[in-house]
Short mmCIF file of C-alpha atoms and ligand atoms in Angstrom, two decimals:
data_model
loop_
_atom_site.label_atom_id
_atom_site.label_comp_id
_atom_site.label_asym_id
_atom_site.label_seq_id
_atom_site.Cartn_x
_atom_site.Cartn_y
_atom_site.Cartn_z
CA MET A 1 188.52 199.27 100.01
CA ALA A 2 190.95 199.30 102.91
CA ARG A 3 189.59 200.19 106.32
CA THR A 4 190.62 203.55 107.66
CA LEU A 5 190.54 204.90 111.20
CA LYS A 6 190.02 208.59 111.68
CA PRO A 7 190.72 210.00 115.17
CA PHE A 8 187.49 211.36 116.60
CA ILE A 9 187.65 211.85 120.39
CA THR A 10 191.15 212.23 121.78
CA GLU A 11 192.41 210.39 124.81
CA ARG A 12 192.71 213.71 126.60
CA ARG A 13 189.05 214.64 126.00
CA LEU A 14 187.89 211.18 127.03
CA GLN A 15 189.86 211.31 130.25
CA ALA A 16 188.65 214.81 131.12
CA ARG A 17 185.02 213.89 130.47
CA VAL A 18 185.20 210.67 132.47
CA ARG A 19 186.75 212.51 135.42
CA ALA A 20 183.94 215.08 135.29
CA LEU A 21 181.31 212.31 135.21
CA GLY A 22 183.04 210.72 138.20
CA ARG A 23 182.78 213.92 140.20
CA THR A 24 179.07 214.32 139.40
CA ILE A 25 178.37 210.70 140.29
CA ARG A 26 180.29 211.05 143.54
CA ALA A 27 178.14 214.01 144.55
CA ASP A 28 174.93 212.18 143.63
CA TYR A 29 175.75 208.90 145.37
CA ALA A 30 177.56 209.97 148.55
CA GLY A 31 176.37 207.80 151.45
CA ARG A 32 174.56 205.31 149.20
CA ASP A 33 175.23 201.67 148.39
CA LEU A 34 176.56 202.03 144.85
CA VAL A 35 177.04 199.08 142.51
CA LEU A 36 178.49 199.71 139.06
CA VAL A 37 177.21 197.17 136.55
CA GLY A 38 179.22 197.04 133.33
CA ILE A 39 177.91 195.49 130.16
CA LEU A 40 180.61 193.36 128.62
CA LYS A 41 182.59 193.59 126.62
CA GLY A 42 182.30 197.13 125.28
CA SER A 43 182.15 198.93 128.62
CA PHE A 44 185.24 197.47 130.22
CA ILE A 45 187.65 200.33 129.55
CA PHE A 46 185.14 203.11 130.27
CA MET A 47 184.09 201.24 133.41
CA ALA A 48 187.69 200.90 134.61
CA ASP A 49 188.31 204.63 134.24
CA LEU A 50 184.90 205.68 135.54
CA ALA A 51 185.17 203.46 138.63
CA ARG A 52 188.50 205.10 139.50
CA ALA A 53 187.03 208.57 138.91
CA ILE A 54 184.22 207.98 141.44
CA ARG A 55 185.86 208.64 144.79
CA LEU A 56 183.35 206.66 146.83
CA PRO A 57 183.14 203.13 148.22
CA LEU A 58 181.46 201.00 145.55
CA THR A 59 181.33 197.50 144.12
CA CYS A 60 181.56 196.34 140.51
CA ASP A 61 179.69 193.62 138.70
CA PHE A 62 179.20 192.68 135.06
CA MET A 63 176.62 191.30 132.67
CA ARG A 64 177.18 190.03 129.20
CA VAL A 65 174.64 190.46 126.47
CA SER A 66 175.06 190.12 122.76
CA SER A 67 173.11 191.95 120.13
CA TYR A 68 175.45 192.07 117.20
CA GLY A 69 176.96 189.42 115.01
CA SER A 70 180.14 190.59 113.39
CA GLY A 71 178.62 193.42 111.38
CA THR A 72 177.94 197.05 112.16
CA ALA A 73 174.13 196.96 112.25
CA SER A 74 172.09 195.92 115.26
CA SER A 75 170.07 192.74 114.87
CA GLY A 76 167.56 193.80 117.52
CA LYS A 77 167.87 190.34 119.05
CA ILE A 78 169.41 190.47 122.50
CA ARG A 79 170.70 187.43 124.27
CA MET A 80 171.74 187.38 127.94
CA GLU A 81 175.00 185.43 128.07
CA PHE A 82 175.76 185.86 131.70
CA ASP A 83 174.25 187.59 134.63
CA LEU A 84 175.36 189.44 137.76
CA SER A 85 177.33 187.47 140.35
CA HIS A 86 175.65 189.17 143.35
CA PRO A 87 172.05 190.23 144.09
CA VAL A 88 171.39 193.96 143.67
CA LYS A 89 168.12 194.02 145.61
CA GLY A 90 167.99 197.25 147.64
CA LYS A 91 171.20 198.61 146.12
CA ASP A 92 171.80 201.71 144.03
CA VAL A 93 172.70 200.36 140.62
CA LEU A 94 174.49 202.41 138.00
CA LEU A 95 174.57 200.60 134.69
CA VAL A 96 177.65 201.38 132.61
CA GLU A 97 177.51 201.03 128.82
CA ASP A 98 179.83 202.03 126.00
CA ILE A 99 177.27 203.36 123.52
CA VAL A 100 173.54 203.78 123.11
CA ASP A 101 172.75 203.23 119.46
CA THR A 102 169.25 201.91 118.70
CA GLY A 103 168.61 201.56 122.45
CA TRP A 104 167.43 197.95 122.11
CA THR A 105 170.24 196.51 124.21
CA LEU A 106 169.81 198.96 127.06
CA ASN A 107 166.05 198.73 127.02
CA HIS A 108 166.30 194.98 127.46
CA VAL A 109 169.00 195.14 130.14
CA LEU A 110 167.22 197.86 132.13
CA ASN A 111 164.04 195.77 132.17
CA GLU A 112 165.97 192.70 133.35
CA LEU A 113 167.68 194.70 136.08
CA LEU A 114 164.42 196.21 137.33
CA LYS A 115 163.18 192.68 138.01
CA LYS A 116 166.00 192.38 140.54
CA LYS A 117 164.45 195.19 142.63
CA PRO A 118 167.36 197.61 143.08
CA ALA A 119 166.74 200.67 145.30
CA SER A 120 167.53 202.80 142.25
CA LEU A 121 168.67 202.25 138.69
CA LYS A 122 170.48 204.78 136.52
CA LEU A 123 172.51 204.67 133.35
CA ALA A 124 175.95 205.99 132.46
CA ALA A 125 176.88 205.79 128.78
CA LEU A 126 180.06 207.01 127.17
CA LEU A 127 178.47 207.70 123.78
CA HIS A 128 175.01 208.32 122.36
CA LYS A 129 174.02 208.21 118.68
CA PRO A 130 170.58 209.88 118.76
CA ALA A 131 170.14 209.61 114.98
CA ARG A 132 169.65 205.85 115.33
CA THR A 133 167.36 205.74 118.35
CA ARG A 134 164.55 203.19 118.10
CA VAL A 135 163.71 202.86 121.78
CA ASP A 136 164.20 205.84 124.07
CA VAL A 137 166.35 205.10 127.09
CA PRO A 138 167.06 207.89 129.55
CA ILE A 139 170.82 208.42 129.95
CA ASP A 140 171.59 209.92 133.36
CA TYR A 141 175.32 210.40 132.82
CA LEU A 142 176.47 210.87 129.24
CA GLY A 143 180.00 211.29 127.93
CA PHE A 144 179.45 212.51 124.36
CA THR A 145 176.68 212.75 121.77
CA ILE A 146 178.00 211.65 118.38
CA PRO A 147 176.71 211.62 114.79
CA ASP A 148 175.70 208.42 113.01
CA ARG A 149 179.18 207.03 112.39
CA PHE A 150 180.61 203.66 113.35
CA VAL A 151 183.22 204.25 116.01
CA VAL A 152 185.85 202.06 117.63
CA GLY A 153 188.37 202.31 120.44
CA TYR A 154 188.21 202.87 124.21
CA GLY A 155 186.36 199.56 124.53
CA LEU A 156 184.34 199.70 121.31
CA ASP A 157 185.11 197.13 118.67
CA PHE A 158 184.59 196.13 115.10
CA ASP A 159 184.62 192.35 114.84
CA GLY A 160 186.43 192.14 118.18
CA ARG A 161 189.22 194.50 117.20
CA TYR A 162 190.33 198.03 118.13
CA ARG A 163 189.03 197.94 121.72
CA ASN A 164 192.46 198.86 123.06
CA LEU A 165 192.81 202.17 121.20
CA PRO A 166 193.18 204.87 123.88
CA HIS A 167 191.00 207.24 121.82
CA VAL A 168 187.76 206.90 119.85
CA ALA A 169 188.08 206.74 116.07
CA VAL A 170 185.61 206.61 113.18
CA LEU A 171 185.95 203.39 111.19
CA ASN A 172 185.36 203.51 107.48
CA ALA A 173 184.99 199.91 106.45
P1 IMP B 1 171.92 199.10 120.50
O1 IMP B 1 171.18 197.96 121.07
O2 IMP B 1 171.64 199.29 119.04
O3 IMP B 1 171.78 200.40 121.27
O4 IMP B 1 173.44 198.68 120.44
C1 IMP B 1 174.28 198.86 121.46
C2 IMP B 1 175.52 198.03 121.21
O5 IMP B 1 175.88 198.00 119.83
C3 IMP B 1 176.68 198.66 121.92
O6 IMP B 1 176.81 198.17 123.22
C4 IMP B 1 177.84 198.30 121.04
O7 IMP B 1 178.36 197.05 121.42
C5 IMP B 1 177.26 198.17 119.66
N1 IMP B 1 177.50 199.39 118.84
C6 IMP B 1 176.59 200.30 118.45
N2 IMP B 1 177.15 201.28 117.74
C7 IMP B 1 178.46 201.00 117.70
C8 IMP B 1 179.61 201.68 117.13
O8 IMP B 1 179.55 202.74 116.50
N3 IMP B 1 180.81 201.05 117.31
C9 IMP B 1 180.96 199.89 117.99
N4 IMP B 1 179.92 199.24 118.54
C10 IMP B 1 178.70 199.79 118.40
MG1 MG B 2 178.27 196.75 123.91
#
């Protein structure tokens, strides 16, 4: 069967939500030493928009972890492919992720980051699929809660594709 993409969250809704998150984060972090840490690759578009929506001085860093092969189901095995370029000891870290699905990836990354002794550690996620939660991870700043569908666009991929869609779509493979 051919793959179909069904529009799910419009560009306009995404942009409005990200701007609102940016305003909340600005209020919460005023006067602090904020470091945004994006998890590659999925967070790169959300991170780019979120960083510009937070009208505060901040720095950006990235980590790369892989949990999936080329399919749509999590393997539960998380591998750290590369780490932060600067120490975050004593800094206020806001981790930025595209989607919390089973929670395995975030659980692993949060534990790794805590070992680096940040002053604080919070999580911003664009999407949350609560139906698939296996490990609870507290999301401090959430874009949208979605049903158990495989979505692509705005950074999210299937087999490396569709990340550049300006909206989020449901993929029927
Ligand atoms: P978790 O460890 O199961 O929470 O998986 C999180 C990672 O799986 C995300 O960072 C995504 O890369 C990927 N993922 C989970 N659900 C989807 C989806 O619906 N579309 C695209 N990628 C997804
Ligand atoms: Mg990801």
